Structure formats: C-alpha cells, structure tokens
mmCIF file of C-alpha atoms in Angstrom:
data_model
loop_
_atom_site.group_PDB
_atom_site.id
_atom_site.type_symbol
_atom_site.label_atom_id
_atom_site.label_comp_id
_atom_site.label_asym_id
_atom_site.label_seq_id
_atom_site.Cartn_x
_atom_site.Cartn_y
_atom_site.Cartn_z
ATOM 1 C CA GLU A 1 -4.342 17.511 14.644
ATOM 2 C CA ASP A 2 -3.761 13.845 15.439
ATOM 3 C CA GLN A 3 -2.143 12.223 12.455
ATOM 4 C CA VAL A 4 -0.594 8.905 11.437
ATOM 5 C CA THR A 5 1.628 8.573 8.367
ATOM 6 C CA GLN A 6 3.033 5.352 6.956
ATOM 7 C CA SER A 7 5.902 4.881 4.533
ATOM 8 C CA PRO A 8 6.535 3.634 2.002
ATOM 9 C CA GLU A 9 3.069 3.365 0.407
ATOM 10 C CA ALA A 10 4.164 0.214 -1.416
ATOM 11 C CA LEU A 11 7.149 -2.087 -1.100
ATOM 12 C CA ARG A 12 8.227 -5.011 -3.255
ATOM 13 C CA LEU A 13 10.785 -7.459 -1.880
ATOM 14 C CA GLN A 14 12.245 -10.735 -2.948
ATOM 15 C CA GLU A 15 11.612 -13.711 -0.731
ATOM 16 C CA GLY A 16 14.163 -13.638 2.082
ATOM 17 C CA GLU A 17 14.950 -9.927 1.659
ATOM 18 C CA SER A 18 14.476 -8.237 5.047
ATOM 19 C CA SER A 19 13.157 -4.683 5.374
ATOM 20 C CA SER A 20 11.251 -2.271 7.620
ATOM 21 C CA LEU A 21 7.998 -0.362 7.400
ATOM 22 C CA ASN A 22 7.611 2.998 9.111
ATOM 23 C CA CYS A 23 4.706 4.540 11.003
ATOM 24 C CA SER A 24 5.111 8.086 12.302
ATOM 25 C CA TYR A 25 2.496 9.752 14.474
ATOM 26 C CA THR A 26 1.633 13.098 15.989
ATOM 27 C CA VAL A 27 -0.787 12.623 18.862
ATOM 28 C CA SER A 28 -0.953 14.225 22.274
ATOM 29 C CA GLY A 29 -0.396 11.663 24.969
ATOM 30 C CA LEU A 30 0.183 8.379 23.175
ATOM 31 C CA ARG A 31 -1.969 5.636 24.676
ATOM 32 C CA GLY A 32 -0.712 2.805 22.529
ATOM 33 C CA LEU A 33 0.034 2.005 18.917
ATOM 34 C CA PHE A 34 -1.452 -0.910 17.019
ATOM 35 C CA TRP A 35 -0.306 -2.844 13.988
ATOM 36 C CA TYR A 36 -2.758 -4.709 11.785
ATOM 37 C CA ARG A 37 -2.416 -6.869 8.700
ATOM 38 C CA GLN A 38 -5.078 -6.648 5.999
ATOM 39 C CA ASP A 39 -5.489 -9.062 3.106
ATOM 40 C CA PRO A 40 -7.431 -7.925 0.007
ATOM 41 C CA GLY A 41 -11.190 -7.884 0.574
ATOM 42 C CA LYS A 42 -10.892 -8.726 4.268
ATOM 43 C CA GLY A 43 -10.975 -6.852 7.556
ATOM 44 C CA PRO A 44 -7.793 -5.870 9.408
ATOM 45 C CA GLU A 45 -6.235 -8.635 11.503
ATOM 46 C CA PHE A 46 -4.731 -7.555 14.826
ATOM 47 C CA LEU A 47 -0.965 -8.115 15.141
ATOM 48 C CA PHE A 48 0.582 -6.081 17.982
ATOM 49 C CA THR A 49 0.001 -3.431 20.615
ATOM 50 C CA LEU A 50 2.913 -1.260 21.788
ATOM 51 C CA TYR A 51 2.396 0.998 24.783
ATOM 52 C CA SER A 52 5.693 2.707 25.573
ATOM 53 C CA ALA A 53 8.892 3.867 23.868
ATOM 54 C CA GLY A 54 11.467 1.113 23.754
ATOM 55 C CA GLU A 55 8.898 -1.664 23.747
ATOM 56 C CA GLU A 56 9.255 -4.477 21.210
ATOM 57 C CA LYS A 57 6.884 -7.281 20.189
ATOM 58 C CA GLU A 58 7.615 -10.249 17.937
ATOM 59 C CA LYS A 59 5.503 -12.714 15.996
ATOM 60 C CA GLU A 60 7.109 -15.157 13.601
ATOM 61 C CA ARG A 61 9.007 -13.056 11.017
ATOM 62 C CA LEU A 62 7.597 -9.740 12.285
ATOM 63 C CA LYS A 63 8.974 -7.472 14.985
ATOM 64 C CA ALA A 64 7.404 -4.170 15.984
ATOM 65 C CA THR A 65 9.290 -1.425 17.823
ATOM 66 C CA LEU A 66 8.212 1.940 19.219
ATOM 67 C CA THR A 67 9.950 5.276 19.825
ATOM 68 C CA LYS A 68 8.441 8.554 20.982
ATOM 69 C CA LYS A 69 7.669 9.624 17.415
ATOM 70 C CA GLU A 70 7.447 6.499 15.300
ATOM 71 C CA SER A 71 7.093 2.770 15.099
ATOM 72 C CA PHE A 72 8.784 0.278 12.831
ATOM 73 C CA LEU A 73 7.589 -3.087 11.626
ATOM 74 C CA HIS A 74 10.634 -5.160 10.777
ATOM 75 C CA ILE A 75 10.158 -8.130 8.481
ATOM 76 C CA THR A 76 12.930 -10.709 8.566
ATOM 77 C CA ALA A 77 13.392 -13.205 5.713
ATOM 78 C CA PRO A 78 9.837 -12.686 4.425
ATOM 79 C CA LYS A 79 7.860 -15.285 2.527
ATOM 80 C CA PRO A 80 5.235 -14.737 -0.197
ATOM 81 C CA GLU A 81 2.470 -15.374 2.365
ATOM 82 C CA ASP A 82 3.577 -12.209 4.187
ATOM 83 C CA SER A 83 2.253 -10.180 1.250
ATOM 84 C CA ALA A 84 -0.517 -7.907 2.565
ATOM 85 C CA THR A 85 -1.246 -4.317 3.526
ATOM 86 C CA TYR A 86 0.123 -3.433 6.948
ATOM 87 C CA LEU A 87 -1.736 -0.741 8.865
ATOM 88 C CA CYS A 88 -0.769 1.120 12.003
ATOM 89 C CA ALA A 89 -3.224 2.992 14.198
ATOM 90 C CA VAL A 90 -3.308 5.046 17.382
ATOM 91 C CA PRO A 91 -6.237 5.627 19.766
ATOM 92 C CA ILE A 92 -7.145 9.267 20.254
ATOM 93 C CA GLN A 93 -6.809 10.435 23.838
ATOM 94 C CA GLY A 94 -10.131 10.892 25.569
ATOM 95 C CA ALA A 95 -11.921 8.902 22.889
ATOM 96 C CA GLN A 96 -11.937 5.326 21.757
ATOM 97 C CA LYS A 97 -11.604 5.730 18.033
ATOM 98 C CA LEU A 98 -8.524 4.608 16.158
ATOM 99 C CA VAL A 99 -6.794 6.887 13.678
ATOM 100 C CA PHE A 100 -5.151 4.807 10.952
ATOM 101 C CA GLY A 101 -2.334 5.461 8.560
ATOM 102 C CA GLN A 102 -2.968 4.807 4.895
ATOM 103 C CA GLY A 103 -1.078 1.514 5.055
ATOM 104 C CA THR A 104 1.956 -0.026 3.360
ATOM 105 C CA ARG A 105 1.185 -2.513 0.616
ATOM 106 C CA LEU A 106 3.859 -5.210 0.872
ATOM 107 C CA THR A 107 4.517 -7.689 -1.929
ATOM 108 C CA ILE A 108 6.967 -10.555 -1.497
ATOM 109 C CA ASN A 109 8.023 -12.156 -4.762
ATOM 110 C CA PRO A 110 9.091 -15.830 -4.729
ATOM 111 C CA ASP B 1 -15.941 -19.059 14.943
ATOM 112 C CA THR B 2 -16.044 -16.618 17.862
ATOM 113 C CA GLY B 3 -14.790 -13.548 15.988
ATOM 114 C CA VAL B 4 -16.680 -10.496 14.798
ATOM 115 C CA SER B 5 -19.158 -11.307 12.041
ATOM 116 C CA GLN B 6 -20.786 -8.997 9.512
ATOM 117 C CA ASP B 7 -23.696 -9.485 7.152
ATOM 118 C CA PRO B 8 -23.970 -9.198 4.229
ATOM 119 C CA ARG B 9 -20.424 -9.456 2.931
ATOM 120 C CA HIS B 10 -21.332 -7.724 -0.302
ATOM 121 C CA LYS B 11 -24.177 -5.394 -1.215
ATOM 122 C CA ILE B 12 -24.908 -3.844 -4.586
ATOM 123 C CA THR B 13 -27.623 -1.226 -4.645
ATOM 124 C CA LYS B 14 -28.933 1.544 -6.843
ATOM 125 C CA ARG B 15 -28.493 5.187 -5.964
ATOM 126 C CA GLY B 16 -31.315 6.407 -3.755
ATOM 127 C CA GLN B 17 -32.048 3.052 -2.139
ATOM 128 C CA ASN B 18 -31.686 2.347 1.580
ATOM 129 C CA VAL B 19 -29.318 -0.327 2.869
ATOM 130 C CA THR B 20 -28.764 -1.894 6.287
ATOM 131 C CA PHE B 21 -25.737 -3.789 7.526
ATOM 132 C CA ARG B 22 -25.459 -5.965 10.611
ATOM 133 C CA CYS B 23 -22.505 -6.595 12.941
ATOM 134 C CA ASP B 24 -22.274 -9.250 15.646
ATOM 135 C CA PRO B 25 -19.357 -8.508 17.985
ATOM 136 C CA ILE B 26 -17.312 -10.951 20.021
ATOM 137 C CA SER B 27 -19.801 -12.056 22.678
ATOM 138 C CA GLU B 28 -18.203 -10.595 25.811
ATOM 139 C CA HIS B 29 -17.104 -7.320 24.189
ATOM 140 C CA ASN B 30 -18.993 -4.255 25.391
ATOM 141 C CA ARG B 31 -17.581 -1.766 22.866
ATOM 142 C CA LEU B 32 -18.491 -1.738 19.206
ATOM 143 C CA TYR B 33 -17.160 0.491 16.438
ATOM 144 C CA TRP B 34 -18.018 1.204 12.820
ATOM 145 C CA TYR B 35 -15.388 2.323 10.309
ATOM 146 C CA ARG B 36 -15.432 3.017 6.583
ATOM 147 C CA GLN B 37 -12.559 2.185 4.267
ATOM 148 C CA THR B 38 -12.062 3.265 0.676
ATOM 149 C CA LEU B 39 -9.536 1.779 -1.728
ATOM 150 C CA GLY B 40 -5.940 2.548 -0.813
ATOM 151 C CA GLN B 41 -6.817 4.226 2.474
ATOM 152 C CA GLY B 42 -6.868 3.165 6.100
ATOM 153 C CA PRO B 43 -10.197 2.748 7.886
ATOM 154 C CA GLU B 44 -11.927 5.945 9.036
ATOM 155 C CA PHE B 45 -13.927 6.070 12.250
ATOM 156 C CA LEU B 46 -17.694 6.502 11.927
ATOM 157 C CA THR B 47 -19.262 5.796 15.307
ATOM 158 C CA TYR B 48 -18.804 3.982 18.628
ATOM 159 C CA PHE B 49 -21.066 2.258 21.143
ATOM 160 C CA GLN B 50 -20.426 1.293 24.713
ATOM 161 C CA ASN B 51 -23.068 -1.295 25.500
ATOM 162 C CA GLU B 52 -26.247 0.182 23.950
ATOM 163 C CA ALA B 53 -25.193 3.831 24.205
ATOM 164 C CA GLN B 54 -23.864 5.562 21.099
ATOM 165 C CA LEU B 55 -21.101 7.740 22.561
ATOM 166 C CA GLU B 56 -19.447 9.332 19.576
ATOM 167 C CA LYS B 57 -20.189 10.038 15.934
ATOM 168 C CA SER B 58 -17.783 11.286 13.294
ATOM 169 C CA ARG B 59 -18.403 14.317 11.122
ATOM 170 C CA LEU B 60 -18.296 11.777 8.280
ATOM 171 C CA LEU B 61 -21.598 10.378 9.523
ATOM 172 C CA SER B 62 -24.146 12.502 7.688
ATOM 173 C CA ASP B 63 -27.797 12.515 8.652
ATOM 174 C CA ARG B 64 -28.374 9.786 6.064
ATOM 175 C CA PHE B 65 -26.446 7.384 8.297
ATOM 176 C CA SER B 66 -27.865 5.907 11.470
ATOM 177 C CA ALA B 67 -26.540 3.209 13.756
ATOM 178 C CA GLU B 68 -28.132 1.286 16.580
ATOM 179 C CA ARG B 69 -27.084 -1.299 19.107
ATOM 180 C CA PRO B 70 -30.229 -2.529 20.837
ATOM 181 C CA LYS B 71 -29.624 -4.269 24.153
ATOM 182 C CA GLY B 72 -25.886 -3.860 23.751
ATOM 183 C CA SER B 73 -25.536 -6.892 21.498
ATOM 184 C CA PHE B 74 -25.492 -6.747 17.708
ATOM 185 C CA SER B 75 -25.433 -3.448 15.830
ATOM 186 C CA THR B 76 -26.956 -2.200 12.603
ATOM 187 C CA LEU B 77 -25.766 0.570 10.320
ATOM 188 C CA GLU B 78 -28.352 2.024 7.944
ATOM 189 C CA ILE B 79 -27.653 4.305 5.026
ATOM 190 C CA GLN B 80 -30.654 6.090 3.571
ATOM 191 C CA ARG B 81 -30.847 7.471 0.039
ATOM 192 C CA THR B 82 -27.490 6.000 -0.932
ATOM 193 C CA GLU B 83 -25.116 7.991 -3.109
ATOM 194 C CA GLN B 84 -22.252 6.772 -5.286
ATOM 195 C CA GLY B 85 -19.821 8.306 -2.793
ATOM 196 C CA ASP B 86 -21.068 5.854 -0.174
ATOM 197 C CA SER B 87 -19.385 2.990 -2.035
ATOM 198 C CA ALA B 88 -16.777 1.614 0.366
ATOM 199 C CA MET B 89 -15.970 -1.229 2.730
ATOM 200 C CA TYR B 90 -17.859 -0.866 6.008
ATOM 201 C CA LEU B 91 -15.971 -2.442 8.887
ATOM 202 C CA CYS B 92 -17.166 -3.304 12.358
ATOM 203 C CA ALA B 93 -14.831 -3.850 15.309
ATOM 204 C CA SER B 94 -15.310 -4.747 18.958
ATOM 205 C CA SER B 95 -13.242 -4.518 22.115
ATOM 206 C CA LEU B 96 -13.453 -5.387 25.786
ATOM 207 C CA SER B 97 -13.101 -2.119 27.670
ATOM 208 C CA GLY B 98 -9.612 -1.700 26.316
ATOM 209 C CA TYR B 99 -7.754 -0.538 23.309
ATOM 210 C CA GLU B 100 -7.316 -3.612 21.145
ATOM 211 C CA GLN B 101 -10.063 -3.597 18.567
ATOM 212 C CA PHE B 102 -10.840 -6.753 16.620
ATOM 213 C CA PHE B 103 -12.345 -6.333 13.194
ATOM 214 C CA GLY B 104 -14.913 -8.281 11.242
ATOM 215 C CA PRO B 105 -14.582 -9.200 7.553
ATOM 216 C CA GLY B 106 -16.417 -6.079 6.402
ATOM 217 C CA THR B 107 -19.365 -5.370 4.118
ATOM 218 C CA ARG B 108 -18.438 -4.185 0.635
ATOM 219 C CA LEU B 109 -21.053 -1.681 -0.602
ATOM 220 C CA THR B 110 -21.311 -0.753 -4.264
ATOM 221 C CA VAL B 111 -23.762 2.002 -5.215
ATOM 222 C CA LEU B 112 -24.600 2.063 -8.922
#
C-alpha cells in the first residue's frame, strides 16, 4: 500500500537552531514528492516539488532534498515566522490524488 | 487574488441537515480536487475532476456525499444528512494538467 510517514510529529526549536524534518514513502514508481506549509486554520501552501533522487530545492531558510526512500526538509537558522505544520505528499501512480503524511508541527521559540 | 477560493469559510450545522460548499479554482486549471482534513492529520483525497468529468472517488466518499463541476469551472461538494463524524476541514485544490496542486483556504464544517 502506498504510504507516507513524517517524523517527528512535533518539533520545538529555539530561534536560529537548525534542524531537519523527515518524510519517508513507500510508493511504486515515484512521480514526484511535494512539500507544503500549513498555518492553523488555513489550506496548505505549496513549497517545493522534487522529481528525482539527488534533487534539491531551496527557498529562503528551507532546503528540500530527495533520496530513493525519503525526503528531508532542512531548516537553517529558523525564525518564529517559520512556525507551521509542514506536510509532504506523493502522487499515486496512475491517478492524480496526493497521499499526505500526517505532518510535522514545527514551533520556533524566540 | 487569483488563487483557489472556497465558500463558506466556516459552516456550523445540526446533525441531519444538508450542506453545500463551493470551490472556484485558479481560472486556467482544468483539474480540481476535494480533500478532507481532520485535526492532526494530513489531507485525505475525496474526489477529482478533469474539466467537468468526475474521474475518481475515494472509498471515504459515502453515498451521502456528492460533487459536481458543471461546465468545468467551479465545483460544489454536498453532504446530505450530516453526521458528527463529518466535522472536518474540506479543502479544494486545482492544478494545470500536472502534479502541483494549489489549495484553497478550506471550509471548516462543524456538525452539532
């Protein structure tokens, strides 16, 4: 069964303390992996698409990387405004639906 | 604002009532998706349209749920005879014949 698992479920960091979030997946024939940011009470906001192992994408303090089994979202010197839930998702082959992980709730304390 | 819009943003209803939500996708996007999200979980796929054709429905979509996309533009999601278990955030997303899906702000449904 196609599955996406994110860890940790929650992470608290001090401002400026870098860390990484993990997204592991088991899908047949990966056709991309997406990262989204979601603020409380709002819809997910698209961040990155990664299509092949070894690919990296960067946006401000965020960098996403992809291997054959997992993806990492690295957060460098985070600020309180980076606090949010970060979701990863993969499209299911032959269909168009996204399968999401349960998310990592990130809190950055000032 | 040219993003995905949803209406209403919040809906409180009593058990047994019918509710309808609307989604307006990004104007040039031909694919439209509905997801449901409960607290602490990622969104779960409900159904998908390509233009006006509904191409896939999840097992989660019981016969009390129906979705339409007349003329391939906006979409509606109706829930009949609501139950307390239907309380969730209902999210709409659209895409342009590709994989990146862009989400709207969601409709928060509370069934009392």
